[in-house]
Amino acid sequence: MSLSEKEKAIRKKLRDDYPHYSEKCLRIRSKDGSIVPLTLNASQRYLHERLEEQKAKTGKVRALVLKGRQQGISTYVGGRFYHRVSHSRGLRCFILTHEQEATNNLFGMVDRYHQHCPELVKPSTGASNAKELYFDKLESGYAVGTAGAKAVGRSQTVQLFHGSEVAFWPNAPTHFAGVVQAIPDLPGTEIILESTANGIGGEFHERWQQAEAGIGDYIAVFIPWFWQPEYRRPVPEDFELDEEERKYQEAHGLDMEQMAWRRNKIAELKDPLLFKQEYPATAAEAFQASGHDSFIPAELVLGARKRTCEPSGPLVIGFDPAWKGSDRHSMAFRRGRKLLKVESRSKLDTMQAAGWAKQVIDREKPARMFIDVGGVGAGVYDRLCEMGYGDVVTAINFGSAPFEPQPLDENNKPKGGYQNRRAEMWGNSKEWLEDVSGVDIPDLDSLQADACAPGYKYDSLTRVILESKDDIRKRGLRSPDEWDAVALTFAEPVIERRPRPQVSLPAGGWMG
């Protein structure tokens, strides 16, 4: 078929601009049952921008998407992959869902895209059935499977993979070792794994924690519930927010119609924790565990994420070197009421960690750097002292006695306080977050997840016992390395560091 110049220009724009293509060529069934164009909503546009940014940077897409209910993410991925498959030769896409009904729904959505596709860009169909859509002239196509069968998808040759509701896959470890690993690590390939949360632990949560911490090829993309324009309802005349709702509204910048929808949905679900899982406002909130009482409440961290304060006072750095294989070397940079930044690196040996710390000290010129000397930290500290930084670095042992003595009650008996130095520093960081003047931390879900990870209890002397890193890992969470680094900035009081005076020798030296 010969195309006019106008038709060629139209086809080129449809090929190169997916948001334009989706609105012009893709049709979806709306919630009222009508067939309408796929015009990308805020959540879909955000996901598109993140994926295109990664693709431009790396040549491929590797993404984990954490979402709420009915935000159109599967619809977006299905359309994105139909667009690529129908415009490329030899490209195969595979969809894997958690249950048969979801498989049927997603494949039905793709089939609807194909049935309503304009003839100008609709590829020739060689095969179409309940599990496959094949474009014969392009030698490209779609196949689907359900995660109930352990070997599903292993024999597929695939360049595009869409994993749907991954947190609910019944054989997730097998599928990650099989079909997901079978995707070639080549330019143009894409793996998009999306899901709502399903508690702590499991393949999706573990991989989400890695991606959130910047470990590996995958990016972590979170979609909050309040980006959906339909998640709102008319405000009743007598509607008033309680204290918890008021803080939630302020933290996320919500209007009263959104808050009315939230209250109604919580009443419908009969469980505030289930609402957080199904309709999360932050990634850390989505994975909150039932019955887990965080030492640092999420509300404190969230408030600090949304606040702006000016830095003041000396620069203090906390450095928590990694002491187990999957842990991170983390540094926190704080000046007064502002946590300037947190940086993490992985797989550094003792000398490399010491070298990083030296570079930071030379560049940032902190008044003090507190270093956890448990594990490899002792070697890092010793090496820095050998290099002449003993007046800047201070060794801190997480397991040692608190800096402050245990308080006494009115009868001069020990009461309260902290079991060890780590619990004390975390307590100081909590008090800092509670400061009525307000504090400011980076707006990062990963930092909030670390801050809210440890639970706590009391010993017989009513001292706070902070949950250990090992026990946190046993619950399926990563080590809270970044907030350990933040806590280290509260190890001891610090005053501004003054430059060393320059000594001028007499012309003939000391004896001159």
Short mmCIF file of C-alpha atoms in Angstrom, two decimals:
data_model
loop_
_atom_site.label_atom_id
_atom_site.label_comp_id
_atom_site.label_asym_id
_atom_site.label_seq_id
_atom_site.Cartn_x
_atom_site.Cartn_y
_atom_site.Cartn_z
CA MET A 1 0.00 0.00 0.00
CA SER A 2 1.40 3.33 -1.07
CA LEU A 3 1.15 6.10 1.53
CA SER A 4 0.87 9.81 0.92
CA GLU A 5 3.34 12.20 2.54
CA LYS A 6 0.64 13.24 5.00
CA GLU A 7 -0.04 9.61 5.94
CA LYS A 8 3.69 8.98 6.37
CA ALA A 9 3.96 11.96 8.74
CA ILE A 10 0.94 10.72 10.71
CA ARG A 11 2.39 7.24 10.99
CA LYS A 12 5.76 8.58 12.09
CA LYS A 13 4.21 10.61 14.91
CA LEU A 14 2.10 7.65 15.99
CA ARG A 15 5.21 5.45 16.00
CA ASP A 16 7.41 7.87 17.93
CA ASP A 17 4.94 9.41 20.42
CA TYR A 18 3.20 6.84 22.60
CA PRO A 19 0.94 9.28 24.54
CA HIS A 20 -0.27 10.66 21.20
CA TYR A 21 -0.69 7.12 19.81
CA SER A 22 -2.63 5.91 22.85
CA GLU A 23 -5.19 8.70 22.57
CA LYS A 24 -5.58 8.36 18.80
CA CYS A 25 -5.41 4.58 18.36
CA LEU A 26 -6.12 2.71 21.62
CA ARG A 27 -9.56 2.13 23.05
CA ILE A 28 -10.45 0.98 26.57
CA ARG A 29 -13.64 0.05 28.35
CA SER A 30 -14.35 2.79 30.90
CA LYS A 31 -15.82 2.16 34.34
CA ASP A 32 -19.30 2.97 33.01
CA GLY A 33 -18.90 0.34 30.26
CA SER A 34 -18.40 2.65 27.28
CA ILE A 35 -15.49 2.34 24.82
CA VAL A 36 -13.33 5.46 24.99
CA PRO A 37 -9.82 6.58 23.90
CA LEU A 38 -6.90 5.82 26.22
CA THR A 39 -5.95 9.32 27.33
CA LEU A 40 -3.15 8.96 29.87
CA ASN A 41 -4.05 10.06 33.39
CA ALA A 42 -1.59 11.61 35.88
CA SER A 43 -0.38 8.23 37.17
CA GLN A 44 0.14 6.85 33.67
CA ARG A 45 1.95 10.00 32.50
CA TYR A 46 4.28 9.87 35.51
CA LEU A 47 5.09 6.21 34.88
CA HIS A 48 5.67 6.94 31.18
CA GLU A 49 8.13 9.73 32.03
CA ARG A 50 10.06 7.53 34.47
CA LEU A 51 10.33 4.66 32.00
CA GLU A 52 11.35 6.85 29.10
CA GLU A 53 13.97 8.53 31.28
CA GLN A 54 15.45 5.14 32.18
CA LYS A 55 15.28 3.96 28.57
CA ALA A 56 17.12 7.06 27.34
CA LYS A 57 19.80 6.55 29.99
CA THR A 58 20.33 2.76 29.79
CA GLY A 59 18.78 1.69 26.50
CA LYS A 60 16.36 -0.65 28.27
CA VAL A 61 13.61 -0.65 30.89
CA ARG A 62 13.71 -2.48 34.22
CA ALA A 63 11.02 -1.21 36.57
CA LEU A 64 9.12 -2.20 39.69
CA VAL A 65 5.85 -0.30 40.06
CA LEU A 66 4.04 -0.08 43.41
CA LYS A 67 0.50 1.17 42.99
CA GLY A 68 -2.95 1.44 44.54
CA ARG A 69 -6.15 -0.09 43.26
CA GLN A 70 -7.51 0.76 39.80
CA GLN A 71 -5.00 3.40 38.78
CA GLY A 72 -4.64 2.22 35.18
CA ILE A 73 -1.08 0.90 35.41
CA SER A 74 -1.81 -2.47 33.76
CA THR A 75 -3.75 -0.59 31.10
CA TYR A 76 -0.76 1.65 30.44
CA VAL A 77 1.74 -1.23 30.24
CA GLY A 78 -0.56 -3.24 27.99
CA GLY A 79 -0.90 -0.29 25.62
CA ARG A 80 2.81 0.50 25.73
CA PHE A 81 3.73 -3.05 24.74
CA TYR A 82 1.00 -3.32 22.07
CA HIS A 83 2.40 -0.12 20.57
CA ARG A 84 5.93 -1.54 20.48
CA VAL A 85 4.96 -5.00 19.23
CA SER A 86 2.74 -3.61 16.46
CA HIS A 87 5.50 -1.27 15.23
CA SER A 88 8.50 -3.63 15.37
CA ARG A 89 9.71 -6.79 13.67
CA GLY A 90 10.48 -9.94 15.63
CA LEU A 91 9.39 -8.50 18.98
CA ARG A 92 7.57 -10.80 21.41
CA CYS A 93 5.73 -9.80 24.56
CA PHE A 94 4.72 -12.07 27.44
CA ILE A 95 2.20 -11.19 30.17
CA LEU A 96 2.21 -13.12 33.45
CA THR A 97 -0.55 -12.51 36.00
CA HIS A 98 -1.42 -13.90 39.43
CA GLU A 99 -4.70 -15.61 38.53
CA GLN A 100 -6.62 -16.83 35.49
CA GLU A 101 -9.31 -14.15 35.63
CA ALA A 102 -6.65 -11.43 35.58
CA THR A 103 -4.95 -13.18 32.64
CA ASN A 104 -8.23 -13.19 30.72
CA ASN A 105 -8.87 -9.52 31.53
CA LEU A 106 -5.43 -8.32 30.46
CA PHE A 107 -5.44 -10.31 27.25
CA GLY A 108 -8.98 -9.11 26.53
CA MET A 109 -7.74 -5.55 26.94
CA VAL A 110 -4.92 -6.13 24.42
CA ASP A 111 -7.34 -7.80 22.02
CA ARG A 112 -9.61 -4.74 22.33
CA TYR A 113 -6.65 -2.50 21.43
CA HIS A 114 -6.14 -4.60 18.31
CA GLN A 115 -9.79 -4.77 17.29
CA HIS A 116 -10.21 -0.98 17.49
CA CYS A 117 -6.82 -0.07 16.03
CA PRO A 118 -7.13 2.18 12.92
CA GLU A 119 -6.34 0.40 9.67
CA LEU A 120 -3.51 2.81 8.91
CA VAL A 121 -1.42 1.34 11.77
CA LYS A 122 -3.10 -2.01 12.42
CA PRO A 123 -0.72 -4.94 11.80
CA SER A 124 -1.73 -8.03 9.85
CA THR A 125 -2.98 -10.79 12.16
CA GLY A 126 -1.75 -14.35 11.69
CA ALA A 127 -3.17 -15.96 14.83
CA SER A 128 -5.58 -14.84 17.53
CA ASN A 129 -6.86 -17.01 20.35
CA ALA A 130 -7.31 -16.92 24.11
CA LYS A 131 -3.56 -17.07 24.79
CA GLU A 132 -1.81 -15.56 21.79
CA LEU A 133 -2.00 -12.67 19.36
CA TYR A 134 0.46 -13.02 16.47
CA PHE A 135 1.26 -10.48 13.76
CA ASP A 136 2.45 -12.61 10.84
CA LYS A 137 4.08 -10.01 8.60
CA LEU A 138 6.00 -8.49 11.51
CA GLU A 139 6.69 -11.86 13.14
CA SER A 140 5.81 -10.16 16.43
CA GLY A 141 3.15 -10.88 18.96
CA TYR A 142 1.70 -11.39 22.41
CA ALA A 143 1.38 -14.40 24.71
CA VAL A 144 -0.07 -14.69 28.21
CA GLY A 145 0.21 -17.02 31.18
CA THR A 146 -0.89 -17.45 34.78
CA ALA A 147 1.62 -17.71 37.61
CA GLY A 148 -0.01 -20.82 39.10
CA ALA A 149 2.09 -23.10 36.89
CA LYS A 150 5.77 -23.10 37.91
CA ALA A 151 7.17 -23.63 34.41
CA VAL A 152 4.94 -21.13 32.61
CA GLY A 153 6.81 -18.89 30.19
CA ARG A 154 10.18 -20.63 30.52
CA SER A 155 10.32 -21.67 26.86
CA GLN A 156 9.28 -18.25 25.54
CA THR A 157 11.66 -16.05 23.57
CA VAL A 158 10.65 -12.65 24.89
CA GLN A 159 11.90 -9.08 24.67
CA LEU A 160 9.03 -7.39 26.54
CA PHE A 161 7.74 -8.78 29.83
CA HIS A 162 4.76 -7.52 31.83
CA GLY A 163 4.39 -9.03 35.30
CA SER A 164 1.05 -8.10 36.85
CA GLU A 165 0.25 -8.21 40.60
CA VAL A 166 3.66 -9.73 41.21
CA ALA A 167 3.28 -9.63 45.00
CA PHE A 168 0.50 -12.21 44.64
CA TRP A 169 2.31 -14.70 42.37
CA PRO A 170 2.01 -18.11 44.09
CA ASN A 171 5.38 -19.32 42.72
CA ALA A 172 7.24 -16.01 42.61
CA PRO A 173 10.80 -17.30 43.29
CA THR A 174 10.47 -19.87 40.51
CA HIS A 175 9.18 -17.30 38.02
CA PHE A 176 11.91 -14.81 38.85
CA ALA A 177 14.50 -17.54 38.36
CA GLY A 178 12.82 -18.69 35.14
CA VAL A 179 10.83 -16.43 32.85
CA VAL A 180 12.08 -13.10 34.26
CA GLN A 181 15.73 -14.17 34.02
CA ALA A 182 15.11 -15.42 30.47
CA ILE A 183 14.66 -11.88 29.14
CA PRO A 184 17.95 -11.01 27.40
CA ASP A 185 19.96 -8.15 28.90
CA LEU A 186 19.96 -6.21 25.63
CA PRO A 187 19.04 -2.70 24.46
CA GLY A 188 15.35 -2.36 23.65
CA THR A 189 14.20 -5.03 26.10
CA GLU A 190 11.72 -4.10 28.82
CA ILE A 191 10.64 -5.74 32.07
CA ILE A 192 7.85 -4.00 33.98
CA LEU A 193 6.70 -5.65 37.20
CA GLU A 194 3.70 -3.96 38.81
CA SER A 195 1.67 -4.77 41.90
CA THR A 196 -0.27 -3.56 44.87
CA ALA A 197 1.38 -4.42 48.18
CA ASN A 198 0.85 -7.78 49.86
CA GLY A 199 2.53 -7.31 53.21
CA ILE A 200 6.19 -7.56 54.16
CA GLY A 201 8.44 -10.26 52.73
CA GLY A 202 8.24 -12.16 49.47
CA GLU A 203 9.96 -11.60 46.14
CA PHE A 204 8.22 -8.36 45.21
CA HIS A 205 8.84 -6.68 48.56
CA GLU A 206 12.47 -7.82 48.69
CA ARG A 207 13.13 -6.59 45.17
CA TRP A 208 11.27 -3.35 45.88
CA GLN A 209 13.58 -2.68 48.83
CA GLN A 210 16.63 -3.26 46.62
CA ALA A 211 15.33 -0.98 43.86
CA GLU A 212 14.32 1.69 46.37
CA ALA A 213 17.84 1.60 47.82
CA GLY A 214 19.36 1.96 44.34
CA ILE A 215 20.73 -1.59 44.23
CA GLY A 216 20.60 -3.37 40.86
CA ASP A 217 19.11 -2.44 37.47
CA TYR A 218 15.49 -1.88 38.52
CA ILE A 219 13.99 1.51 39.33
CA ALA A 220 11.29 1.81 42.00
CA VAL A 221 8.21 3.73 40.81
CA PHE A 222 5.52 4.54 43.36
CA ILE A 223 2.03 5.82 42.43
CA PRO A 224 0.00 7.41 45.32
CA TRP A 225 -3.78 6.97 45.43
CA PHE A 226 -4.61 10.69 45.46
CA TRP A 227 -3.37 11.24 41.91
CA GLN A 228 -6.62 9.66 40.71
CA PRO A 229 -9.17 12.42 39.97
CA GLU A 230 -12.09 10.05 40.61
CA TYR A 231 -10.95 9.32 44.20
CA ARG A 232 -13.05 12.08 45.76
CA ARG A 233 -16.66 12.56 46.90
CA PRO A 234 -18.95 15.44 47.91
CA VAL A 235 -18.26 16.79 51.38
CA PRO A 236 -21.14 16.37 53.88
CA GLU A 237 -22.29 19.54 55.65
CA ASP A 238 -21.22 18.31 59.08
CA PHE A 239 -17.88 16.89 57.87
CA GLU A 240 -14.97 17.74 60.17
CA LEU A 241 -11.47 16.28 60.25
CA ASP A 242 -10.05 14.71 63.37
CA GLU A 243 -6.43 15.31 64.39
CA GLU A 244 -5.06 12.29 62.47
CA GLU A 245 -6.96 13.29 59.33
CA ARG A 246 -5.82 16.89 59.59
CA LYS A 247 -2.15 15.85 59.74
CA TYR A 248 -2.67 13.44 56.83
CA GLN A 249 -4.33 16.15 54.75
CA GLU A 250 -1.56 18.64 55.49
CA ALA A 251 1.22 16.14 54.77
CA HIS A 252 -0.13 15.24 51.31
CA GLY A 253 -1.78 18.52 50.31
CA LEU A 254 -5.27 17.00 49.90
CA ASP A 255 -8.60 18.78 49.58
CA MET A 256 -11.74 18.03 51.56
CA GLU A 257 -13.36 15.98 48.78
CA GLN A 258 -10.36 13.64 48.80
CA MET A 259 -10.50 13.40 52.59
CA ALA A 260 -14.22 12.61 52.44
CA TRP A 261 -13.48 9.82 49.94
CA ARG A 262 -10.70 8.47 52.17
CA ARG A 263 -12.90 8.36 55.27
CA ASN A 264 -15.67 6.61 53.37
CA LYS A 265 -13.26 4.05 51.88
CA ILE A 266 -11.75 3.27 55.31
CA ALA A 267 -15.27 2.71 56.66
CA GLU A 268 -16.02 0.46 53.69
CA LEU A 269 -12.84 -1.62 54.20
CA LYS A 270 -13.33 -1.64 58.01
CA ASP A 271 -9.56 -1.46 58.52
CA PRO A 272 -7.32 1.65 58.32
CA LEU A 273 -4.26 -0.57 57.78
CA LEU A 274 -5.92 -2.29 54.82
CA PHE A 275 -6.65 1.14 53.32
CA LYS A 276 -2.95 1.97 53.54
CA GLN A 277 -2.08 -1.25 51.72
CA GLU A 278 -4.74 -0.90 49.03
CA TYR A 279 -4.53 2.88 48.66
CA PRO A 280 -1.07 3.95 49.87
CA ALA A 281 0.06 7.55 50.08
CA THR A 282 3.73 6.51 50.35
CA ALA A 283 5.61 3.32 49.55
CA ALA A 284 6.57 2.88 53.21
CA GLU A 285 2.88 3.07 54.14
CA ALA A 286 1.96 0.35 51.65
CA PHE A 287 4.20 -2.19 53.39
CA GLN A 288 3.24 -1.41 56.97
CA ALA A 289 2.85 -4.60 58.98
CA SER A 290 -0.18 -5.32 61.10
CA GLY A 291 0.72 -5.25 64.78
CA HIS A 292 4.11 -3.59 64.20
CA ASP A 293 4.68 -0.57 66.41
CA SER A 294 7.49 1.50 64.90
CA PHE A 295 9.78 3.28 67.34
CA ILE A 296 9.62 6.35 65.10
CA PRO A 297 6.02 6.94 63.93
CA ALA A 298 5.50 7.39 60.21
CA GLU A 299 3.64 10.68 60.81
CA LEU A 300 6.77 12.29 62.28
CA VAL A 301 8.88 11.33 59.29
CA LEU A 302 6.22 12.32 56.77
CA GLY A 303 5.85 15.76 58.35
CA ALA A 304 9.61 16.34 58.13
CA ARG A 305 9.61 15.24 54.47
CA LYS A 306 7.15 17.99 53.57
CA ARG A 307 8.76 20.78 55.60
CA THR A 308 11.44 23.29 54.58
CA CYS A 309 14.01 24.58 57.09
CA GLU A 310 17.25 26.49 56.68
CA PRO A 311 20.49 24.74 57.67
CA SER A 312 22.29 26.18 60.68
CA GLY A 313 25.17 25.28 62.95
CA PRO A 314 28.04 22.86 62.33
CA LEU A 315 27.98 20.16 59.68
CA VAL A 316 27.79 16.74 61.33
CA ILE A 317 28.13 13.52 59.35
CA GLY A 318 27.06 10.06 60.48
CA PHE A 319 28.76 7.16 58.72
CA ASP A 320 27.42 3.62 59.10
CA PRO A 321 29.78 1.25 57.25
CA ALA A 322 28.23 -1.97 55.98
CA TRP A 323 28.95 -5.05 58.05
CA LYS A 324 26.98 -7.68 56.11
CA GLY A 325 26.91 -8.46 52.39
CA SER A 326 23.53 -6.93 51.50
CA ASP A 327 23.88 -3.88 53.76
CA ARG A 328 24.83 -0.43 52.50
CA HIS A 329 27.57 1.96 53.53
CA SER A 330 25.47 5.02 54.40
CA MET A 331 26.32 8.63 55.24
CA ALA A 332 23.96 11.30 56.57
CA PHE A 333 24.78 15.02 56.42
CA ARG A 334 22.99 17.25 58.95
CA ARG A 335 23.17 20.91 59.93
CA GLY A 336 20.84 21.75 62.79
CA ARG A 337 17.19 21.25 61.84
CA LYS A 338 17.98 20.27 58.25
CA LEU A 339 19.12 16.84 57.09
CA LEU A 340 20.91 17.93 53.94
CA LYS A 341 21.23 14.55 52.24
CA VAL A 342 21.84 10.84 52.69
CA GLU A 343 24.21 8.90 50.44
CA SER A 344 24.71 5.14 50.21
CA ARG A 345 27.17 2.86 48.46
CA SER A 346 27.43 -0.90 48.23
CA LYS A 347 30.18 -3.50 48.09
CA LEU A 348 33.04 -1.36 49.44
CA ASP A 349 35.90 -3.00 51.29
CA THR A 350 37.51 -1.38 54.33
CA MET A 351 40.04 0.66 52.37
CA GLN A 352 37.46 1.82 49.83
CA ALA A 353 35.10 2.88 52.62
CA ALA A 354 37.90 4.79 54.31
CA GLY A 355 38.79 6.41 50.98
CA TRP A 356 35.20 7.54 50.48
CA ALA A 357 35.12 9.02 53.99
CA LYS A 358 38.42 10.87 53.35
CA GLN A 359 37.05 12.40 50.15
CA VAL A 360 33.92 13.54 51.97
CA ILE A 361 35.89 15.09 54.84
CA ASP A 362 38.20 16.91 52.44
CA ARG A 363 35.31 18.21 50.37
CA GLU A 364 32.64 18.94 52.99
CA LYS A 365 34.90 19.85 55.95
CA PRO A 366 32.51 18.62 58.67
CA ALA A 367 32.89 19.60 62.32
CA ARG A 368 32.61 15.91 63.18
CA MET A 369 32.10 12.56 61.51
CA PHE A 370 30.71 9.87 63.80
CA ILE A 371 31.51 6.33 62.63
CA ASP A 372 29.93 3.09 63.84
CA VAL A 373 32.94 0.92 64.67
CA GLY A 374 31.07 -2.38 64.81
CA GLY A 375 32.22 -4.84 62.14
CA VAL A 376 34.33 -3.23 59.41
CA GLY A 377 33.76 0.23 60.89
CA ALA A 378 36.70 -0.21 63.28
CA GLY A 379 39.07 -0.66 60.36
CA VAL A 380 37.62 2.38 58.59
CA TYR A 381 38.07 4.51 61.71
CA ASP A 382 41.63 3.30 62.32
CA ARG A 383 42.63 4.00 58.72
CA LEU A 384 41.22 7.55 58.87
CA CYS A 385 43.17 8.19 62.08
CA GLU A 386 46.35 6.92 60.37
CA MET A 387 45.71 9.41 57.57
CA GLY A 388 45.60 12.30 60.05
CA TYR A 389 41.83 12.74 60.52
CA GLY A 390 41.71 11.79 64.19
CA ASP A 391 40.49 15.26 65.19
CA VAL A 392 37.47 14.94 62.90
CA VAL A 393 36.31 11.32 63.25
CA THR A 394 34.82 9.85 66.43
CA ALA A 395 34.31 6.13 67.02
CA ILE A 396 30.84 5.09 68.17
CA ASN A 397 29.96 1.56 69.28
CA PHE A 398 26.25 0.90 68.81
CA GLY A 399 26.26 -1.74 71.53
CA SER A 400 28.06 0.33 74.18
CA ALA A 401 26.47 2.08 77.15
CA PRO A 402 24.45 5.24 76.46
CA PHE A 403 26.25 8.59 76.41
CA GLU A 404 23.89 9.91 79.10
CA PRO A 405 23.46 8.02 82.42
CA GLN A 406 20.12 6.39 83.10
CA PRO A 407 17.62 8.85 84.63
CA LEU A 408 16.44 8.40 88.22
CA ASP A 409 12.90 8.60 89.54
CA GLU A 410 11.79 10.57 92.59
CA ASN A 411 13.15 7.80 94.82
CA ASN A 412 16.56 7.87 93.12
CA LYS A 413 15.92 4.54 91.44
CA PRO A 414 16.86 3.96 87.78
CA LYS A 415 13.92 4.53 85.45
CA GLY A 416 13.68 5.11 81.69
CA GLY A 417 16.45 5.92 79.31
CA TYR A 418 17.94 3.57 76.73
CA GLN A 419 19.55 0.14 76.78
CA ASN A 420 22.53 1.05 74.56
CA ARG A 421 24.12 3.76 72.45
CA ARG A 422 22.19 2.88 69.28
CA ALA A 423 18.81 3.11 71.01
CA GLU A 424 19.88 6.41 72.60
CA MET A 425 20.87 7.94 69.25
CA TRP A 426 17.65 6.78 67.63
CA GLY A 427 15.80 8.32 70.60
CA ASN A 428 17.64 11.60 70.05
CA SER A 429 16.70 11.55 66.37
CA LYS A 430 13.06 10.93 67.33
CA GLU A 431 13.11 13.90 69.72
CA TRP A 432 14.61 15.98 66.90
CA LEU A 433 11.70 15.01 64.63
CA GLU A 434 9.28 16.00 67.41
CA ASP A 435 10.80 19.49 67.75
CA VAL A 436 7.96 22.03 67.72
CA SER A 437 10.07 24.29 65.52
CA GLY A 438 10.05 21.62 62.83
CA VAL A 439 12.82 19.80 60.98
CA ASP A 440 13.49 19.10 57.31
CA ILE A 441 14.59 15.81 55.74
CA PRO A 442 14.83 14.67 52.09
CA ASP A 443 11.46 13.66 50.64
CA LEU A 444 12.39 10.00 50.08
CA ASP A 445 10.27 6.89 50.60
CA SER A 446 13.44 4.86 51.13
CA LEU A 447 14.49 7.08 54.03
CA GLN A 448 11.05 6.83 55.64
CA ALA A 449 11.11 3.04 55.27
CA ASP A 450 14.43 2.90 57.15
CA ALA A 451 13.28 5.33 59.84
CA CYS A 452 10.10 3.36 60.53
CA ALA A 453 11.63 -0.13 60.31
CA PRO A 454 12.68 -0.88 63.92
CA GLY A 455 10.17 -1.76 66.58
CA TYR A 456 10.91 -1.42 70.28
CA LYS A 457 10.18 -2.75 73.76
CA TYR A 458 11.26 -2.09 77.36
CA ASP A 459 13.50 -4.02 79.73
CA SER A 460 12.96 -4.52 83.48
CA LEU A 461 14.51 -1.09 84.16
CA THR A 462 12.04 0.50 81.67
CA ARG A 463 14.88 1.27 79.27
CA VAL A 464 14.04 1.35 75.55
CA ILE A 465 15.32 -1.69 73.63
CA LEU A 466 15.47 -0.91 69.92
CA GLU A 467 14.88 -3.84 67.57
CA SER A 468 18.19 -5.20 66.25
CA LYS A 469 19.20 -5.21 62.60
CA ASP A 470 19.16 -9.02 62.57
CA ASP A 471 15.59 -9.14 63.89
CA ILE A 472 14.52 -6.54 61.32
CA ARG A 473 15.97 -8.70 58.54
CA LYS A 474 14.12 -11.74 59.91
CA ARG A 475 10.87 -9.83 59.37
CA GLY A 476 11.80 -9.45 55.69
CA LEU A 477 12.98 -5.85 55.82
CA ARG A 478 16.35 -4.50 54.78
CA SER A 479 18.77 -3.16 57.37
CA PRO A 480 17.83 0.48 58.16
CA ASP A 481 21.32 1.70 57.27
CA GLU A 482 20.34 5.19 56.16
CA TRP A 483 18.54 6.09 59.38
CA ASP A 484 21.34 4.48 61.40
CA ALA A 485 23.57 7.06 59.69
CA VAL A 486 21.10 9.83 60.59
CA ALA A 487 21.01 8.63 64.20
CA LEU A 488 24.81 8.78 64.35
CA THR A 489 24.66 12.55 63.79
CA PHE A 490 23.09 12.72 67.27
CA ALA A 491 25.83 10.72 69.00
CA GLU A 492 27.30 13.64 70.96
CA PRO A 493 26.95 17.43 71.11
CA VAL A 494 29.09 19.13 68.46
CA ILE A 495 30.43 22.68 68.28
CA GLU A 496 31.59 24.49 65.16
CA ARG A 497 35.04 23.38 64.10
CA ARG A 498 37.56 26.20 63.80
CA PRO A 499 40.42 26.13 61.31
CA ARG A 500 43.77 25.19 62.78
CA PRO A 501 46.02 28.22 63.33
CA GLN A 502 48.88 28.53 60.88
CA VAL A 503 52.28 28.62 62.62
CA SER A 504 54.97 30.82 61.00
CA LEU A 505 58.52 29.74 61.76
CA PRO A 506 61.33 32.31 62.23
CA ALA A 507 63.63 32.76 59.26
CA GLY A 508 66.31 30.54 60.79
CA GLY A 509 63.95 27.90 62.09
CA TRP A 510 63.23 27.27 65.79
CA MET A 511 66.85 27.83 66.69
CA GLY A 512 67.34 30.81 64.41
#
